[in-house]
Amino acid sequence: GINFHTVFDMLRKTIMEIKDLRNEIDRIDGELTRLFKERMETAAEIAKYKAEIEELIVKIERYVQEQEAQKI
């Protein structure tokens, strides 16, 4: 018949493997969270530089308009 000791041992090993895999998922989730935070911080820096570029472009356009107005 069925050797319950062997079945129980196999079940215990399988449960431990699942536990190990869940721990690995938790570790990966932590790394993903850290990487996503880093990505968001980098995107915020890019947005800051883009805003500075737009501000400089507006200043240049105003300067050019002022220079053209003085010619008239």
Short mmCIF file of C-alpha atoms in Angstrom, two decimals:
data_model
loop_
_atom_site.label_atom_id
_atom_site.label_comp_id
_atom_site.label_asym_id
_atom_site.label_seq_id
_atom_site.Cartn_x
_atom_site.Cartn_y
_atom_site.Cartn_z
CA GLY A 1 0.00 0.00 0.00
CA ILE A 2 0.86 3.62 0.40
CA ASN A 3 3.89 4.48 2.49
CA PHE A 4 2.54 7.48 4.39
CA HIS A 5 5.99 8.37 5.71
CA THR A 6 7.30 8.74 2.15
CA VAL A 7 4.23 10.73 1.04
CA PHE A 8 4.49 12.98 4.11
CA ASP A 9 8.21 13.56 3.45
CA MET A 10 7.50 14.46 -0.19
CA LEU A 11 4.74 16.83 0.90
CA ARG A 12 7.04 18.50 3.44
CA LYS A 13 9.77 18.98 0.81
CA THR A 14 7.26 20.44 -1.66
CA ILE A 15 5.91 22.86 0.95
CA MET A 16 9.48 23.98 1.76
CA GLU A 17 10.21 24.51 -1.94
CA ILE A 18 7.08 26.67 -2.25
CA LYS A 19 8.15 28.65 0.82
CA ASP A 20 11.62 29.21 -0.68
CA LEU A 21 10.09 30.34 -3.98
CA ARG A 22 7.74 32.75 -2.18
CA ASN A 23 10.76 34.19 -0.35
CA GLU A 24 12.46 34.65 -3.72
CA ILE A 25 9.38 36.47 -5.04
CA ASP A 26 9.46 38.75 -1.98
CA ARG A 27 13.14 39.51 -2.63
CA ILE A 28 12.42 40.27 -6.30
CA ASP A 29 9.46 42.48 -5.33
CA GLY A 30 11.75 44.47 -3.02
CA GLU A 31 14.25 44.94 -5.82
CA LEU A 32 11.52 45.98 -8.26
CA THR A 33 10.23 48.52 -5.77
CA ARG A 34 13.72 49.96 -5.31
CA LEU A 35 14.30 50.11 -9.07
CA PHE A 36 10.91 51.72 -9.72
CA LYS A 37 11.63 54.38 -7.08
CA GLU A 38 15.02 55.04 -8.71
CA ARG A 39 13.32 55.32 -12.12
CA MET A 40 10.77 57.80 -10.80
CA GLU A 41 13.53 59.94 -9.27
CA THR A 42 15.43 59.94 -12.55
CA ALA A 43 12.28 60.86 -14.49
CA ALA A 44 11.71 63.75 -12.05
CA GLU A 45 15.25 65.02 -12.76
CA ILE A 46 14.58 64.88 -16.51
CA ALA A 47 11.33 66.84 -16.02
CA LYS A 48 13.25 69.48 -14.04
CA TYR A 49 15.79 69.91 -16.84
CA LYS A 50 13.04 70.07 -19.47
CA ALA A 51 11.32 72.83 -17.49
CA GLU A 52 14.60 74.75 -17.33
CA ILE A 53 15.02 74.39 -21.10
CA GLU A 54 11.49 75.66 -21.72
CA GLU A 55 12.11 78.64 -19.44
CA LEU A 56 15.31 79.47 -21.33
CA ILE A 57 13.52 79.21 -24.67
CA VAL A 58 10.85 81.65 -23.46
CA LYS A 59 13.58 84.10 -22.35
CA ILE A 60 15.31 83.83 -25.72
CA GLU A 61 12.02 84.41 -27.56
CA ARG A 62 11.32 87.50 -25.43
CA TYR A 63 14.82 88.82 -26.06
CA VAL A 64 14.45 88.33 -29.82
CA GLN A 65 11.05 90.10 -29.76
CA GLU A 66 12.52 93.00 -27.79
CA GLN A 67 15.39 93.33 -30.24
CA GLU A 68 13.00 93.31 -33.19
CA ALA A 69 10.76 95.89 -31.48
CA GLN A 70 13.73 98.23 -30.98
CA LYS A 71 14.51 98.10 -34.70
CA ILE A 72 11.09 99.50 -35.59
#
